[in-house]
Structure formats: structure tokens, C-alpha cells
Amino acid sequence: MDKKKVAVPLVCHGHSRPVVDLFYSPVTPDGFFLISASKDSSPMLRNGETGDWIGTFEGHKGAVWSCCLDTNALRAASGSADFTAKIWDALTGDELHSFEHKHIVRACAFSEDTQFLLTGGIEKVLRIFDLNRPDAAPREVDYSPGSVRTVAWLHGDQTILSSCTDIGGVRLWDVRSGKIVQTLETKSPVTSAEVSQDGRYITTADGSSVKFWDANHYGLVRSYDMPCTVESASLEPKFGNKFIAGGEDMWIRLFDFHTGEEIACNKGHHGPVHCVRFSPGGESYASGSEDGTIRIWQTGPLTHDDGEAIPTNGASGKLKVNVDEVTQKIEGFQVSKDKKAEEKEESTDV
């Protein structure tokens, strides 16, 4: 009797609390990289292709809600419940700067030209920090109508978008004037907003719906109802013909962009899926979950006769690294110390 073939992900261990954000770098001369944010307060950098751990950024004192890498994957940024956004050297793991806020930072994003960092959070203020003058006061964009959940840059850094935790819609702001120029209307709060690699689409997840918007004219291009409440969605970057979504039912589904038909359903997480992202070449995609793991799934025909996951060079306790498989990015990167994560973040985990 034939066993049904199921996809086998690479499983990346290391976080001791839920994984709440993932971000892939573009392809660089050293390959591409994956950074993850977790409520354990320690963002982690990995080889984007193999999932192998490269290093851990140590310094936050509360849950980390957001993380990103700049265009060249030379710097990382993170936003935290400790009321700071931090900039890190992605080669050494050193903290380069800490930007103080008055409340929890839920979202951060590097500008495409890597000169600025955009942040948002519970304060309902969007801030733009000039990374060439990190000690200067940030520019504050017009007050957001709600607590900020997601932020992103588009249109060659001429426009920024944000969504809110407590009200529906995505607002687009003109950077020059600091005013809202358009609102993409949704029934539920938008928990994930992604600008496609070619700049054509904005992919949003709200409630049990995934929507695709024209990033230039702001019209709704596609809207698909999902089988459950989804927290995150991502469009395949190379051909734009598939998308993924993950949410409360713990499964990661792959869909046809043009028809909305489900192509694959990947099971393996043991808790709700908080974030999904395609790799920059579209050959794989990653998911982060309440269960504290990251799973990297192959988009293509990679199958296996049973559902046992393939563990990667994980991180547990003292972190190890396979020198042969990691680029020069590992050199000088501080190794994570054993953490008392449960004790130190309860006061700031929201």
C-alpha cells in the first residue's frame, strides 16, 4: 500500500518562546539570510538556504516583535517590548545603536537605500530614524489612527505603509508630506503586509482573508477566503504565481495566485503559525510558530515517505555552528550565552 508523500521541512530549533516574525534578506554575494524575532528576546540569524544557525543578537530585555535585515544583509534591526528598536552589525552581532521609544515597538523596516529605519508600535506614532545621524531626533510622521502592527517602505522609499492592531485597513503615507494618501480598506485588522519583490503587489492578511493590491494604483487585484483565521501571507517572488498563508490551524498552505486553488498543505507545527515568508528566489519558504520553531519548506517537488522532520544545526543551550557550511558572516559573531529567558522577559512580554 502506497504511503502518501508529504513534504519534509528543515526544522530550526533554538528559540525558547514563540517565533513572531521572519525576514529574508535579498540574495547577497554571501548567499541569503533569514532573521527571526521571538518572545524570548533574542533575534537569531540563519543561513537562508540551509537554516543553519549563524548567531544570536543579545541585548533586548523583552519580547522581540519585529526584525529585518538591510539590503546587503550587513545590518539587522529589531523592535521590542523593552521600548527600544536596536540596530545590529550582522557580521559581528554587536549592537550598533538603540533607539528609545515610549512604549512597545511592534514593527521596524529598513529603507531600500538602507539609510533610514522606520518604526511603529503601541504609541501610534511612525518614526523615521536617520541611520547616518543616529543621535539625531527621529522624524515623526502624522499620528497613526491605531496601535501600529506592520510597517514597510515602497515606491523607492517615497511611500510607507502601516496597519493597525485594533482597526482594519492599510494606510499609505507620502514620506515627503507625512500625510495619508490612500487607505486600503479591510474588514479586520491587517496582521501581515508585504510588498512584493518587483514592487507590483501588496499582500495582506486580515481575519480569514488574503488580499493582493496593486501597489501603484491601490486597486484590489485578488481576494481569497482562507479555511481559517490567517496571521500571515507571502507571495512567491520570482513568478508571482503562488502564495502561502499560515494561521491558527497550525498548517501552512500553498495556493495558486490566479485561481486561489490550494496546491499543498504542510503540517508539522504544534502551535498557531504567526509568520510565513518566501525566500528571495522562491525555491523555499519559512514559517514561524507559537511552538518556538522555524520550519523551512521546499516549494518544489521535494517529498519524503514519512512526515519526520529533518533537524538542522539547531541552537539549544550553548549554540553550535558548522563552520564549513556558513559564510564569513560567522566571523566574530558573539555566541549566545545560556539565557534565563522565562525570568527576564515576563515583565515586558505583552
XYZ file of C-alpha atoms in Angstrom:
350
model
C 0.000 0.000 0.000
C 1.453 3.349 -1.051
C 2.180 5.856 1.643
C 1.027 9.358 0.877
C 4.063 11.526 0.202
C 4.369 14.532 2.482
C 6.717 17.496 2.451
C 9.514 17.323 4.995
C 10.714 20.664 6.286
C 14.040 21.679 7.717
C 13.299 22.380 11.373
C 15.238 25.172 13.045
C 15.308 24.949 16.838
C 16.832 27.483 19.203
C 14.110 29.875 20.293
C 12.635 29.141 23.712
C 9.413 31.099 23.123
C 7.041 31.710 20.168
C 8.502 32.937 16.860
C 6.532 36.029 15.839
C 8.379 37.478 12.830
C 10.616 36.292 9.984
C 12.533 38.236 7.356
C 14.659 37.064 4.408
C 17.459 39.211 3.038
C 17.829 39.654 -0.709
C 20.460 37.434 -2.341
C 23.927 38.804 -1.498
C 27.428 37.708 -2.631
C 27.460 35.503 0.505
C 24.062 33.949 -0.179
C 20.833 34.938 1.555
C 19.926 35.052 5.214
C 16.927 34.593 7.489
C 16.380 36.527 10.701
C 13.750 35.603 13.269
C 12.089 37.506 16.114
C 10.821 35.735 19.201
C 9.254 36.462 22.553
C 12.451 35.006 24.085
C 14.086 38.448 23.483
C 16.916 37.139 21.262
C 16.665 37.526 17.456
C 18.576 34.848 15.521
C 20.364 34.935 12.181
C 20.466 31.856 9.938
C 21.691 30.725 6.575
C 18.550 31.216 4.490
C 19.123 28.167 2.347
C 20.075 25.550 4.938
C 18.530 27.032 8.077
C 21.857 26.657 9.880
C 22.247 28.971 12.844
C 24.828 31.739 12.421
C 24.375 33.858 15.523
C 22.112 35.389 18.149
C 21.698 39.105 18.824
C 21.931 39.595 22.601
C 20.737 42.762 24.324
C 16.951 43.122 24.406
C 15.200 42.843 27.767
C 11.734 41.989 26.484
C 9.908 40.097 23.756
C 11.119 40.963 20.244
C 8.144 41.542 17.939
C 9.802 42.522 14.669
C 13.096 42.024 12.836
C 14.626 42.816 9.463
C 17.910 42.947 7.526
C 19.117 45.723 5.282
C 19.501 45.237 1.520
C 23.078 43.952 1.811
C 22.418 41.869 4.947
C 25.157 43.827 6.731
C 22.917 45.242 9.452
C 19.914 43.894 11.319
C 17.156 45.739 13.156
C 14.707 44.609 15.819
C 11.731 46.105 17.646
C 10.940 45.022 21.191
C 8.620 45.142 24.184
C 11.511 46.742 26.102
C 10.539 50.051 24.390
C 13.549 50.033 22.037
C 14.438 49.387 18.427
C 18.021 48.243 18.002
C 20.433 48.240 15.061
C 22.948 45.387 14.954
C 26.085 44.578 12.984
C 25.023 41.404 11.159
C 28.660 40.328 10.700
C 29.742 40.525 14.338
C 26.457 40.562 16.272
C 27.417 43.811 18.013
C 24.738 46.321 18.938
C 25.350 49.483 16.902
C 22.564 51.671 18.260
C 19.480 51.552 20.447
C 16.568 53.888 19.682
C 14.449 54.602 22.748
C 10.653 54.702 22.450
C 7.903 55.435 24.972
C 6.104 52.121 24.515
C 6.361 48.691 22.875
C 7.840 48.675 19.344
C 5.835 46.249 17.205
C 7.306 46.862 13.737
C 10.512 48.044 12.057
C 11.803 48.240 8.482
C 14.968 49.428 6.733
C 14.505 51.751 3.785
C 15.526 50.275 0.442
C 18.589 52.554 0.298
C 19.477 51.361 3.856
C 19.778 54.959 5.109
C 16.683 55.016 7.340
C 14.817 52.861 9.844
C 11.032 53.077 10.147
C 9.391 52.042 13.435
C 5.873 51.808 14.820
C 4.116 50.386 17.850
C 1.716 50.899 20.701
C 2.430 54.664 20.754
C 0.528 55.153 17.451
C 3.471 57.115 16.032
C 5.508 56.263 12.937
C 9.143 57.326 13.340
C 11.886 57.569 10.719
C 15.430 57.407 12.117
C 18.365 58.649 10.022
C 20.999 55.928 10.395
C 23.737 58.320 9.271
C 22.854 60.516 12.258
C 21.622 58.012 14.840
C 21.784 60.501 17.712
C 19.518 62.984 15.939
C 15.836 63.117 16.841
C 13.704 60.978 14.517
C 11.188 62.391 12.115
C 7.669 61.665 13.345
C 5.072 61.004 10.682
C 1.455 62.038 11.309
C -0.173 60.067 14.134
C -1.462 56.617 13.205
C -5.180 56.077 13.906
C -4.362 52.971 15.934
C -1.593 50.946 17.510
C 0.859 50.070 14.700
C 1.182 46.375 13.782
C 3.149 46.376 10.488
C 5.298 48.839 8.521
C 7.009 48.732 5.103
C 8.596 51.019 2.504
C 7.668 51.159 -1.177
C 7.976 53.330 -4.289
C 11.737 53.768 -3.894
C 11.306 54.913 -0.277
C 8.812 57.611 -1.293
C 5.891 55.880 0.438
C 5.454 53.985 3.693
C 2.622 51.698 4.673
C 1.306 50.680 8.052
C -1.503 48.609 9.502
C -3.000 48.692 12.975
C -3.582 46.094 15.687
C -7.070 47.260 16.547
C -8.639 48.643 13.347
C -8.870 47.385 9.760
C -7.126 48.718 6.679
C -3.655 49.569 5.433
C -2.676 53.208 5.345
C -0.164 54.566 2.822
C 1.743 57.693 3.736
C 3.642 60.051 1.482
C 7.085 60.357 3.079
C 7.625 63.903 1.849
C 4.373 65.382 3.167
C 3.883 62.938 6.033
C 0.181 62.594 5.143
C -2.005 59.571 4.392
C -2.548 59.373 0.632
C -4.587 56.167 0.483
C -6.280 53.608 2.704
C -6.744 50.010 1.578
C -9.993 49.004 3.265
C -10.297 45.657 5.052
C -12.938 44.327 7.439
C -10.468 43.011 10.007
C -7.113 44.332 11.291
C -4.256 43.551 8.902
C -1.780 41.280 10.680
C 0.665 40.942 7.763
C 1.536 43.298 4.906
C 4.252 42.511 2.372
C 5.409 44.477 -0.682
C 6.311 42.081 -3.492
C 9.913 41.888 -4.659
C 9.066 43.522 -8.013
C 7.064 46.247 -6.290
C 3.802 45.361 -8.089
C 1.698 43.994 -5.267
C 0.931 44.489 -1.601
C -0.062 41.190 0.024
C -2.200 41.456 3.158
C -3.712 39.033 5.636
C -6.769 40.131 7.597
C -9.059 37.809 9.504
C -9.623 34.777 7.278
C -8.807 36.629 4.047
C -5.687 37.107 1.922
C -5.753 40.064 -0.443
C -3.477 41.330 -3.214
C -3.465 45.038 -4.022
C -1.969 46.970 -6.920
C 0.940 48.741 -5.224
C 0.856 51.648 -7.688
C -2.856 52.317 -8.246
C -4.042 50.728 -4.959
C -6.888 48.743 -6.503
C -7.825 45.315 -5.134
C -6.488 42.684 -7.563
C -7.397 39.416 -5.799
C -9.126 38.422 -2.587
C -9.345 34.851 -1.323
C -11.135 33.422 1.690
C -8.974 31.076 3.755
C -10.084 27.947 5.648
C -9.191 29.563 8.994
C -8.046 32.831 10.529
C -4.658 33.575 8.946
C -1.984 35.716 10.532
C 0.498 35.942 7.665
C 0.743 35.566 3.885
C 3.540 35.865 1.320
C 3.654 35.982 -2.496
C 6.182 33.860 -4.414
C 8.729 36.471 -5.559
C 10.086 35.096 -8.836
C 6.997 34.272 -10.885
C 4.251 35.615 -8.632
C 2.085 32.591 -9.399
C 1.785 31.121 -5.891
C 1.282 32.361 -2.375
C 1.425 30.903 1.116
C -0.667 31.551 4.196
C -0.457 30.384 7.801
C -2.553 30.909 10.883
C -4.425 29.459 13.789
C -4.921 25.906 12.454
C -1.106 25.319 12.558
C -0.875 24.458 8.837
C 0.949 26.281 6.059
C -0.980 26.239 2.814
C 0.324 26.915 -0.696
C -2.166 28.404 -3.169
C -2.377 29.287 -6.853
C -2.309 33.087 -7.135
C -4.589 33.202 -10.201
C -7.317 30.818 -9.038
C -6.960 30.615 -5.254
C -6.855 26.831 -5.509
C -4.966 25.064 -2.719
C -1.838 23.349 -4.100
C -0.316 21.961 -0.918
C -0.961 21.816 2.807
C 2.057 21.447 5.090
C 1.579 20.092 8.587
C 4.180 19.919 11.315
C 3.891 22.881 13.665
C 2.447 22.246 17.124
C 1.001 25.715 17.625
C -0.542 28.557 15.606
C 1.592 29.924 12.769
C 2.468 33.595 13.332
C 4.593 34.345 10.262
C 5.344 32.958 6.791
C 7.793 34.295 4.196
C 9.115 33.166 0.815
C 12.867 33.056 0.261
C 14.132 35.662 -2.254
C 14.359 33.097 -5.075
C 11.049 31.430 -4.299
C 12.575 27.957 -4.017
C 11.568 27.635 -0.375
C 9.535 29.350 2.308
C 9.766 29.623 6.072
C 7.166 29.540 8.826
C 7.432 30.603 12.457
C 5.105 29.342 15.154
C 3.864 29.536 18.717
C 5.769 26.249 19.194
C 9.107 28.132 19.068
C 10.358 26.542 15.858
C 11.034 27.782 12.346
C 10.338 25.358 9.513
C 11.741 25.784 6.020
C 9.684 24.102 3.285
C 10.701 23.426 -0.313
C 8.376 24.965 -2.893
C 9.292 22.326 -5.461
C 8.732 18.575 -5.627
C 10.848 17.681 -2.594
C 8.916 14.902 -0.846
C 9.597 12.143 1.620
C 7.880 8.903 2.504
C 7.181 9.846 6.074
C 6.493 13.019 7.958
C 9.544 13.069 10.161
C 11.201 16.439 10.076
C 14.843 16.922 9.216
C 16.560 18.778 12.066
C 19.056 21.450 11.104
C 22.113 22.522 13.003
C 19.908 23.833 15.760
C 20.548 26.000 18.741
C 19.796 24.706 22.204
C 21.583 25.756 25.355
C 25.100 26.586 24.209
C 24.809 27.233 20.491
C 26.901 25.338 17.978
C 27.776 26.152 14.414
C 29.125 24.141 11.499
C 31.995 26.257 10.185
C 32.089 24.516 6.819
C 28.541 25.468 5.937
C 28.429 29.082 6.989
C 29.872 32.060 5.177
C 32.277 34.638 6.538
C 29.275 36.194 8.277
C 30.026 33.984 11.283
C 33.421 35.553 11.922
C 33.439 37.467 15.160
C 29.745 36.888 15.861
C 29.129 36.575 19.562
C 27.771 33.229 20.680
C 24.617 33.342 22.738
C 25.023 32.813 26.449
C 22.709 30.448 28.273
C 19.611 32.519 28.813
C 17.138 32.680 31.655
C 14.522 33.745 29.162
C 11.480 32.924 31.203
C 12.610 35.122 34.103
C 13.855 38.180 32.302
C 11.004 38.906 29.884
C 7.826 38.214 31.782
C 7.679 41.794 32.932
C 7.858 43.154 29.376
C 6.187 40.408 27.360
C 2.855 41.775 26.130
